[in-house]
Each structure stands twice: as structure tokens, then as C-alpha cells.
Amino acid sequence: MSRRRGAGGIERILEKLEGNVKAGNYYDAFQMYKSVYNRKIGEGNTTEGLRLLISGCKLFLNHEQMENGTELALLLGDHLSTHETRPSDAITKHLVEIMRGLWSSESAKQRFLPKIFKWSKLHTEHGDPALHMACAEISLRESDYVTCCIHCQYLDLDGVDFYCHTLIDVAQTRVYKSEAELVITSAVLQFLTLHRTEHARRIFKLFVSRHFSTTFPHDQPLVNFTELLLRAIDKGSSPLVKALRDHYSKALDRDPTLNELIDKVLRVYFNECKPPAGLGGLGGLVQSLFAPQPTEGGSSSAATVQEDADLD
């Protein structure tokens, strides 16, 4: 009986608060939301406290009350971490809706997103992929490709296809044709710095097949470098990675950040802390990249060994 009364009580409170907002009594409603929330938390009723915050955020934002909506959203972000709220599909759906409502305000967005990702990272290494996907989609619609690509690094494997479409859009409309190889090389290296090897393989395969429509050896030096790098990673060979970087140094020097990313890859996969010295030609090292490799079914297949000149 008391549980039913409690449920009815929160419903009546929410109805009253909604009525105040709809009537334009924004200040009174905002103060009441905070007061009732603090009372619920004092009673140890974190579930109803969370419900109040979510309801208030969405209601204020739907009525274009950005300041009040932002304040409740920030309180919501703190609540999730402080009270160790477990993630759920329902909470994620609410957070995405609130995120969309705040997105037009750079200040609100910059304060809210760190809070929800701080909470989310308590439960998943890089934060909820669904939250990252929402950020990526909103950013893409606003042609903010930088922010979109940052969040795409943390998508699950199913999200790599979305990332590939984004990179192809960048390659076709945002950079010179000759810079497309820089786009995919950077994306692969970013995944590798996060030790997301399967993500790196998938984005490379999808991008090359859809954008370049070529097979090895490619016309673009950096595409060759990236394919060979992935093979070297699969072999667990630090010397191969270093040799590839030395051999393709001219192409890599087109973007200084690529060498910085390779340094991080060496640290992540091989615990290498210093950039390698010049190692000369690839020589026999590269031949091992084409040695017969076991397939998933246990069989092996051989690839033709290419001369150094063909790798460029």
C-alpha cells in the first residue's frame, strides 16, 4: 500500500511541476524541482530523485529554457556518478535526448558531456558506444567532422560502417584527392593507439574497398604502409613496424601527427618508448609479411613477395 502511495505521490509531484512549466512559471518550477530532489535524496530515494532530474531536464529544454535545463542536466550528471547508477537502455535514451537539447549551447554541451562520459567510463572502458554514436551523428549533421571522428573512435564494431561513410565523405568533399590516404591512415592509427585492432582492420578494409577499389599493392604509398602495418601488428613484430616507418618516412612526413601516432602504437603493442633510428631498406623483413598465414579455419595461404620498389 505504501509503495502505491509513494508511486502516486511522485506522479502528482511531476504533474504539478509540469503544470508550472507549461504555465510559464519557470523560476518557481525550477526551485521546486531542486527542493523535491534534495528531499528525495535525503530520504534515500535515489530512484525518484533520478526520475525528477530527467523529467525536469527534458521539460525545461522542450520549453526552450536552456539555463534551467542545463542546471538540472549538470545535477543529473553528478547524480549518476555519486549514486553509482547502473547503466540501462532507458537511461541512455534519456541522456541522448537531453544531449540533443543541450547541443545548441556550446557552454552547456562542454559542461554536460564530460560528466556523463565520466559516469559511463565507470562501467565501460571508453564510455557507452551508444552515447558516442549520438555525439557522432549530431556532429556530422552539423558538419563538425573533427568531433564526429573523435567519437567514432569509441564506437563498437557495428559502428565502424558509420565511421567509414563519414571518412569517405571527408575524403570526397573535404580534402584534396591526394589526401584521402592520409585520412584512412590516421583513422587506422587512432584505432591502434586504443588497441582496437579489429576496428582498425575493419575500417581499413571498408574504406579501401569502397573509396579506392584497389588491392595490394596500391597506388598510394600510405595505403600500402597501412596494410603492411596491420600485418606487422598481427605478427607482433616491432622491428617490422619500425622498418615500415623508415621505408615510408617520406610519405609519413606529409603529416607530422602520423609519426606521433606510430610512437603511441609502438608503446601500446610493444612497450616501446623511444622513436626508432633509421633502419635502412625493408629487405627480408617485409618478406615475412607475406609468409603463409593461418586462416580462421586453420589453413594457410601464400601471398606473392613484392620488391621494395613495388611497395611505394
Tab-separated table of C-alpha atoms in Angstrom:
chain	number	residue	atom	x	y	z
A	1	MET	CA	0.000	0.000	0.000
A	2	SER	CA	2.776	2.472	0.949
A	3	ARG	CA	4.613	1.706	-2.282
A	4	ARG	CA	1.475	2.549	-4.278
A	5	ARG	CA	1.060	5.775	-2.298
A	6	GLY	CA	4.707	6.615	-2.976
A	7	ALA	CA	4.273	5.996	-6.671
A	8	GLY	CA	1.148	8.133	-6.704
A	9	GLY	CA	2.990	10.831	-4.769
A	10	ILE	CA	5.760	11.206	-7.311
A	11	GLU	CA	3.234	11.214	-10.131
A	12	ARG	CA	1.320	14.069	-8.509
A	13	ILE	CA	4.549	15.987	-7.952
A	14	LEU	CA	5.588	15.559	-11.571
A	15	GLU	CA	2.158	16.659	-12.793
A	16	LYS	CA	2.298	19.777	-10.620
A	17	LEU	CA	5.809	20.640	-11.790
A	18	GLU	CA	4.838	20.102	-15.413
A	19	GLY	CA	1.836	22.362	-14.936
A	20	ASN	CA	4.035	25.150	-13.567
A	21	VAL	CA	6.412	24.909	-16.500
A	22	LYS	CA	3.609	24.880	-19.045
A	23	ALA	CA	2.126	27.930	-17.329
A	24	GLY	CA	5.419	29.766	-17.724
A	25	ASN	CA	6.270	29.731	-14.006
A	26	TYR	CA	9.815	28.649	-14.801
A	27	TYR	CA	11.569	30.048	-11.749
A	28	ASP	CA	9.116	28.528	-9.260
A	29	ALA	CA	9.187	25.207	-11.073
A	30	PHE	CA	12.974	25.139	-11.130
A	31	GLN	CA	13.233	25.841	-7.402
A	32	MET	CA	10.623	23.186	-6.698
A	33	TYR	CA	12.492	20.604	-8.773
A	34	LYS	CA	15.655	21.198	-6.757
A	35	SER	CA	13.797	21.218	-3.450
A	36	VAL	CA	11.901	17.998	-4.097
A	37	TYR	CA	15.033	16.337	-5.499
A	38	ASN	CA	17.039	17.181	-2.368
A	39	ARG	CA	14.224	15.856	-0.209
A	40	LYS	CA	14.095	12.587	-2.113
A	41	ILE	CA	17.859	12.160	-1.843
A	42	GLY	CA	17.683	12.929	1.873
A	43	GLU	CA	15.128	10.141	2.193
A	44	GLY	CA	17.447	7.797	0.353
A	45	ASN	CA	15.086	7.565	-2.623
A	46	THR	CA	17.639	7.942	-5.398
A	47	THR	CA	15.361	6.325	-7.985
A	48	GLU	CA	12.682	9.018	-7.667
A	49	GLY	CA	15.389	11.660	-7.425
A	50	LEU	CA	16.791	10.480	-10.751
A	51	ARG	CA	13.334	10.469	-12.281
A	52	LEU	CA	12.752	14.068	-11.171
A	53	LEU	CA	16.003	15.263	-12.747
A	54	ILE	CA	15.376	13.508	-16.044
A	55	SER	CA	11.825	14.795	-16.230
A	56	GLY	CA	12.868	18.338	-15.324
A	57	CYS	CA	15.736	18.456	-17.837
A	58	LYS	CA	13.592	17.331	-20.715
A	59	LEU	CA	10.659	19.550	-19.763
A	60	PHE	CA	12.716	22.731	-19.499
A	61	LEU	CA	14.620	22.027	-22.700
A	62	ASN	CA	11.388	21.304	-24.565
A	63	HIS	CA	10.199	24.762	-23.459
A	64	GLU	CA	13.486	26.345	-24.591
A	65	GLN	CA	14.556	27.112	-21.034
A	66	MET	CA	18.225	26.376	-21.641
A	67	GLU	CA	19.597	27.774	-18.380
A	68	ASN	CA	17.262	25.798	-16.122
A	69	GLY	CA	17.579	22.701	-18.287
A	70	THR	CA	21.359	22.927	-18.162
A	71	GLU	CA	21.467	23.284	-14.388
A	72	LEU	CA	19.324	20.200	-13.898
A	73	ALA	CA	21.353	18.326	-16.515
A	74	LEU	CA	24.586	19.062	-14.643
A	75	LEU	CA	22.947	17.904	-11.426
A	76	LEU	CA	21.872	14.768	-13.271
A	77	GLY	CA	25.439	14.122	-14.408
A	78	ASP	CA	26.668	14.393	-10.825
A	79	HIS	CA	23.827	12.199	-9.576
A	80	LEU	CA	24.722	9.333	-11.907
A	81	SER	CA	28.293	9.097	-10.599
A	82	THR	CA	27.653	9.981	-6.957
A	83	HIS	CA	24.895	7.428	-6.520
A	84	GLU	CA	26.600	4.771	-8.667
A	85	THR	CA	23.664	4.480	-11.024
A	86	ARG	CA	23.856	1.390	-13.185
A	87	PRO	CA	23.625	1.998	-16.955
A	88	SER	CA	20.486	0.934	-18.777
A	89	ASP	CA	18.997	1.369	-22.213
A	90	ALA	CA	16.310	3.600	-20.721
A	91	ILE	CA	18.823	5.937	-19.069
A	92	THR	CA	20.928	6.082	-22.242
A	93	LYS	CA	17.837	7.018	-24.259
A	94	HIS	CA	17.054	9.853	-21.836
A	95	LEU	CA	20.660	11.086	-21.868
A	96	VAL	CA	20.743	11.160	-25.658
A	97	GLU	CA	17.534	13.196	-25.720
A	98	ILE	CA	18.926	15.648	-23.159
A	99	MET	CA	22.204	15.817	-25.056
A	100	ARG	CA	20.368	16.794	-28.227
A	101	GLY	CA	18.512	19.502	-26.344
A	102	LEU	CA	21.736	20.980	-24.971
A	103	TRP	CA	23.782	20.706	-28.154
A	104	SER	CA	22.965	24.188	-29.452
A	105	SER	CA	24.676	25.706	-26.411
A	106	GLU	CA	28.437	25.177	-26.589
A	107	SER	CA	28.820	26.054	-22.915
A	108	ALA	CA	26.134	23.609	-21.797
A	109	LYS	CA	27.473	20.874	-24.025
A	110	GLN	CA	31.052	21.299	-22.809
A	111	ARG	CA	29.927	21.046	-19.186
A	112	PHE	CA	27.424	18.211	-19.557
A	113	LEU	CA	29.250	15.743	-21.797
A	114	PRO	CA	32.316	15.268	-19.528
A	115	LYS	CA	30.004	14.421	-16.637
A	116	ILE	CA	28.040	11.726	-18.411
A	117	PHE	CA	31.120	10.204	-20.016
A	118	LYS	CA	32.903	10.207	-16.643
A	119	TRP	CA	29.993	8.181	-15.287
A	120	SER	CA	29.782	5.970	-18.358
A	121	LYS	CA	33.510	5.137	-18.194
A	122	LEU	CA	32.970	3.701	-14.732
A	123	HIS	CA	31.159	0.866	-16.496
A	124	THR	CA	32.765	0.642	-19.965
A	125	GLU	CA	36.376	1.381	-20.868
A	126	HIS	CA	35.750	4.183	-23.340
A	127	GLY	CA	32.191	5.113	-22.404
A	128	ASP	CA	28.896	3.831	-23.769
A	129	PRO	CA	29.180	3.399	-27.566
A	130	ALA	CA	25.556	4.498	-27.866
A	131	LEU	CA	26.415	7.868	-26.314
A	132	HIS	CA	29.412	8.206	-28.617
A	133	MET	CA	27.241	7.334	-31.608
A	134	ALA	CA	24.724	10.016	-30.666
A	135	CYS	CA	27.506	12.602	-30.390
A	136	ALA	CA	28.955	11.477	-33.721
A	137	GLU	CA	25.598	11.665	-35.514
A	138	ILE	CA	24.762	15.113	-34.164
A	139	SER	CA	28.238	16.395	-35.019
A	140	LEU	CA	28.019	15.006	-38.548
A	141	ARG	CA	24.679	16.708	-39.147
A	142	GLU	CA	26.353	19.973	-38.182
A	143	SER	CA	29.335	19.194	-40.461
A	144	ASP	CA	31.613	19.072	-37.418
A	145	TYR	CA	33.763	16.291	-38.808
A	146	VAL	CA	36.504	16.620	-36.194
A	147	THR	CA	34.182	15.999	-33.249
A	148	CYS	CA	32.360	13.300	-35.194
A	149	CYS	CA	35.573	11.382	-35.897
A	150	ILE	CA	36.745	11.679	-32.289
A	151	HIS	CA	33.591	9.957	-31.062
A	152	CYS	CA	33.735	7.402	-33.884
A	153	GLN	CA	36.956	6.047	-32.387
A	154	TYR	CA	34.914	4.717	-29.464
A	155	LEU	CA	32.064	3.052	-31.363
A	156	ASP	CA	31.566	-0.685	-31.238
A	157	LEU	CA	32.393	-2.802	-34.277
A	158	ASP	CA	28.923	-2.329	-35.728
A	159	GLY	CA	29.540	1.421	-35.712
A	160	VAL	CA	32.623	1.166	-37.934
A	161	ASP	CA	30.420	1.203	-41.029
A	162	PHE	CA	29.056	4.619	-39.994
A	163	TYR	CA	32.620	5.817	-39.422
A	164	CYS	CA	33.633	4.573	-42.863
A	165	HIS	CA	30.833	6.525	-44.530
A	166	THR	CA	31.982	9.613	-42.629
A	167	LEU	CA	35.607	9.196	-43.708
A	168	ILE	CA	34.598	8.674	-47.323
A	169	ASP	CA	32.538	11.866	-47.136
A	170	VAL	CA	35.622	13.656	-45.787
A	171	ALA	CA	37.838	12.172	-48.498
A	172	GLN	CA	35.450	13.119	-51.283
A	173	THR	CA	34.332	16.576	-50.177
A	174	ARG	CA	36.687	17.978	-47.550
A	175	VAL	CA	40.237	17.234	-48.671
A	176	TYR	CA	42.231	17.031	-51.888
A	177	LYS	CA	42.130	13.708	-53.715
A	178	SER	CA	45.770	13.103	-52.859
A	179	GLU	CA	44.995	13.459	-49.133
A	180	ALA	CA	42.500	10.588	-48.964
A	181	GLU	CA	45.311	8.212	-47.995
A	182	LEU	CA	46.129	10.473	-45.053
A	183	VAL	CA	42.518	10.205	-43.887
A	184	ILE	CA	42.432	6.407	-43.688
A	185	THR	CA	45.983	6.053	-42.344
A	186	SER	CA	45.213	8.435	-39.499
A	187	ALA	CA	41.955	6.636	-38.675
A	188	VAL	CA	43.677	3.243	-38.538
A	189	LEU	CA	46.481	4.564	-36.351
A	190	GLN	CA	43.996	6.171	-33.982
A	191	PHE	CA	42.253	2.837	-33.518
A	192	LEU	CA	45.587	1.103	-32.945
A	193	THR	CA	46.607	3.593	-30.252
A	194	LEU	CA	43.495	2.417	-28.411
A	195	HIS	CA	44.492	-1.221	-29.013
A	196	ARG	CA	41.359	-1.690	-31.110
A	197	THR	CA	42.974	-3.940	-33.681
A	198	GLU	CA	39.777	-5.394	-35.141
A	199	HIS	CA	38.306	-1.899	-35.526
A	200	ALA	CA	41.461	-0.843	-37.376
A	201	ARG	CA	41.281	-3.816	-39.719
A	202	ARG	CA	37.624	-3.263	-40.481
A	203	ILE	CA	37.811	0.462	-41.160
A	204	PHE	CA	40.789	-0.086	-43.464
A	205	LYS	CA	39.112	-2.882	-45.403
A	206	LEU	CA	35.838	-0.980	-45.807
A	207	PHE	CA	37.427	2.322	-46.768
A	208	VAL	CA	39.878	0.873	-49.289
A	209	SER	CA	37.264	-1.316	-50.960
A	210	ARG	CA	34.712	1.486	-51.211
A	211	HIS	CA	36.894	4.504	-51.913
A	212	PHE	CA	39.990	3.224	-53.722
A	213	SER	CA	38.585	-0.076	-55.013
A	214	THR	CA	42.105	-1.496	-55.226
A	215	THR	CA	44.110	-4.380	-53.847
A	216	PHE	CA	47.728	-4.550	-52.721
A	217	PRO	CA	49.997	-3.057	-53.942
A	218	HIS	CA	48.043	0.182	-54.093
A	219	ASP	CA	48.924	3.361	-55.932
A	220	GLN	CA	49.057	5.307	-52.674
A	221	PRO	CA	52.182	4.786	-50.511
A	222	LEU	CA	50.351	5.373	-47.236
A	223	VAL	CA	47.677	2.831	-48.102
A	224	ASN	CA	50.456	0.301	-48.695
A	225	PHE	CA	52.088	1.337	-45.425
A	226	THR	CA	48.836	0.910	-43.515
A	227	GLU	CA	48.088	-2.517	-44.934
A	228	LEU	CA	51.620	-3.720	-44.155
A	229	LEU	CA	51.452	-2.151	-40.696
A	230	LEU	CA	48.337	-4.160	-39.879
A	231	ARG	CA	50.138	-7.319	-40.980
A	232	ALA	CA	53.132	-6.408	-38.811
A	233	ILE	CA	50.819	-5.874	-35.836
A	234	ASP	CA	49.240	-9.278	-36.466
A	235	LYS	CA	52.719	-10.816	-36.414
A	236	GLY	CA	53.601	-8.978	-33.204
A	237	SER	CA	56.777	-7.637	-34.809
A	238	SER	CA	58.181	-4.370	-33.526
A	239	PRO	CA	61.141	-4.499	-35.965
A	240	LEU	CA	58.713	-4.724	-38.869
A	241	VAL	CA	56.772	-1.690	-37.688
A	242	LYS	CA	59.990	0.289	-37.345
A	243	ALA	CA	61.227	-0.810	-40.749
A	244	LEU	CA	57.956	0.170	-42.375
A	245	ARG	CA	58.058	3.599	-40.773
A	246	ASP	CA	61.603	4.121	-42.020
A	247	HIS	CA	60.792	2.924	-45.529
A	248	TYR	CA	57.700	5.129	-45.827
A	249	SER	CA	59.164	8.106	-43.982
A	250	LYS	CA	58.725	10.474	-46.929
A	251	ALA	CA	55.021	9.713	-47.202
A	252	LEU	CA	54.510	9.788	-43.430
A	253	ASP	CA	56.230	13.160	-43.139
A	254	ARG	CA	53.345	14.724	-45.037
A	255	ASP	CA	51.533	14.837	-41.692
A	256	PRO	CA	53.716	15.076	-38.547
A	257	THR	CA	50.948	13.629	-36.372
A	258	LEU	CA	51.286	10.265	-38.110
A	259	ASN	CA	54.712	9.647	-36.604
A	260	GLU	CA	53.386	10.658	-33.199
A	261	LEU	CA	50.611	8.102	-33.583
A	262	ILE	CA	53.095	5.419	-34.629
A	263	ASP	CA	55.098	6.140	-31.465
A	264	LYS	CA	51.914	5.511	-29.466
A	265	VAL	CA	51.230	2.307	-31.389
A	266	LEU	CA	54.725	1.055	-30.542
A	267	ARG	CA	54.097	1.808	-26.871
A	268	VAL	CA	50.668	0.158	-26.847
A	269	TYR	CA	51.633	-3.049	-28.649
A	270	PHE	CA	55.330	-3.415	-27.838
A	271	ASN	CA	56.005	-1.158	-24.845
A	272	GLU	CA	58.471	0.801	-26.989
A	273	CYS	CA	59.126	4.250	-25.561
A	274	LYS	CA	61.618	5.755	-27.999
A	275	PRO	CA	61.292	6.517	-31.707
A	276	PRO	CA	63.388	4.136	-33.788
A	277	ALA	CA	66.574	5.156	-35.559
A	278	GLY	CA	66.901	4.741	-39.322
A	279	LEU	CA	66.785	1.085	-40.258
A	280	GLY	CA	67.583	1.195	-43.969
A	281	GLY	CA	65.619	-0.764	-46.552
A	282	LEU	CA	62.947	-3.263	-45.706
A	283	GLY	CA	64.969	-6.118	-47.120
A	284	GLY	CA	63.983	-9.523	-45.830
A	285	LEU	CA	61.761	-8.122	-43.105
A	286	VAL	CA	58.952	-7.300	-45.463
A	287	GLN	CA	59.012	-10.795	-46.933
A	288	SER	CA	57.797	-12.182	-43.648
A	289	LEU	CA	54.666	-10.091	-44.027
A	290	PHE	CA	53.723	-12.244	-46.983
A	291	ALA	CA	54.591	-15.585	-45.438
A	292	PRO	CA	51.739	-18.101	-45.293
A	293	GLN	CA	49.348	-17.103	-42.508
A	294	PRO	CA	46.928	-19.398	-40.699
A	295	THR	CA	43.324	-18.657	-41.566
A	296	GLU	CA	40.427	-18.838	-39.116
A	297	GLY	CA	39.755	-22.336	-40.297
A	298	GLY	CA	43.351	-23.384	-39.635
A	299	SER	CA	44.514	-23.448	-43.260
A	300	SER	CA	47.145	-21.154	-44.733
A	301	SER	CA	47.565	-19.193	-47.932
A	302	ALA	CA	50.650	-17.695	-49.536
A	303	ALA	CA	50.982	-14.200	-50.994
A	304	THR	CA	53.473	-13.083	-53.556
A	305	VAL	CA	56.534	-11.301	-52.201
A	306	GLN	CA	56.792	-7.790	-53.646
A	307	GLU	CA	60.013	-5.946	-54.336
A	308	ASP	CA	60.757	-2.828	-52.263
A	309	ALA	CA	60.153	-0.628	-55.281
A	310	ASP	CA	56.646	-2.032	-55.707
A	311	LEU	CA	55.677	-1.094	-52.159
A	312	ASP	CA	55.789	2.615	-52.874
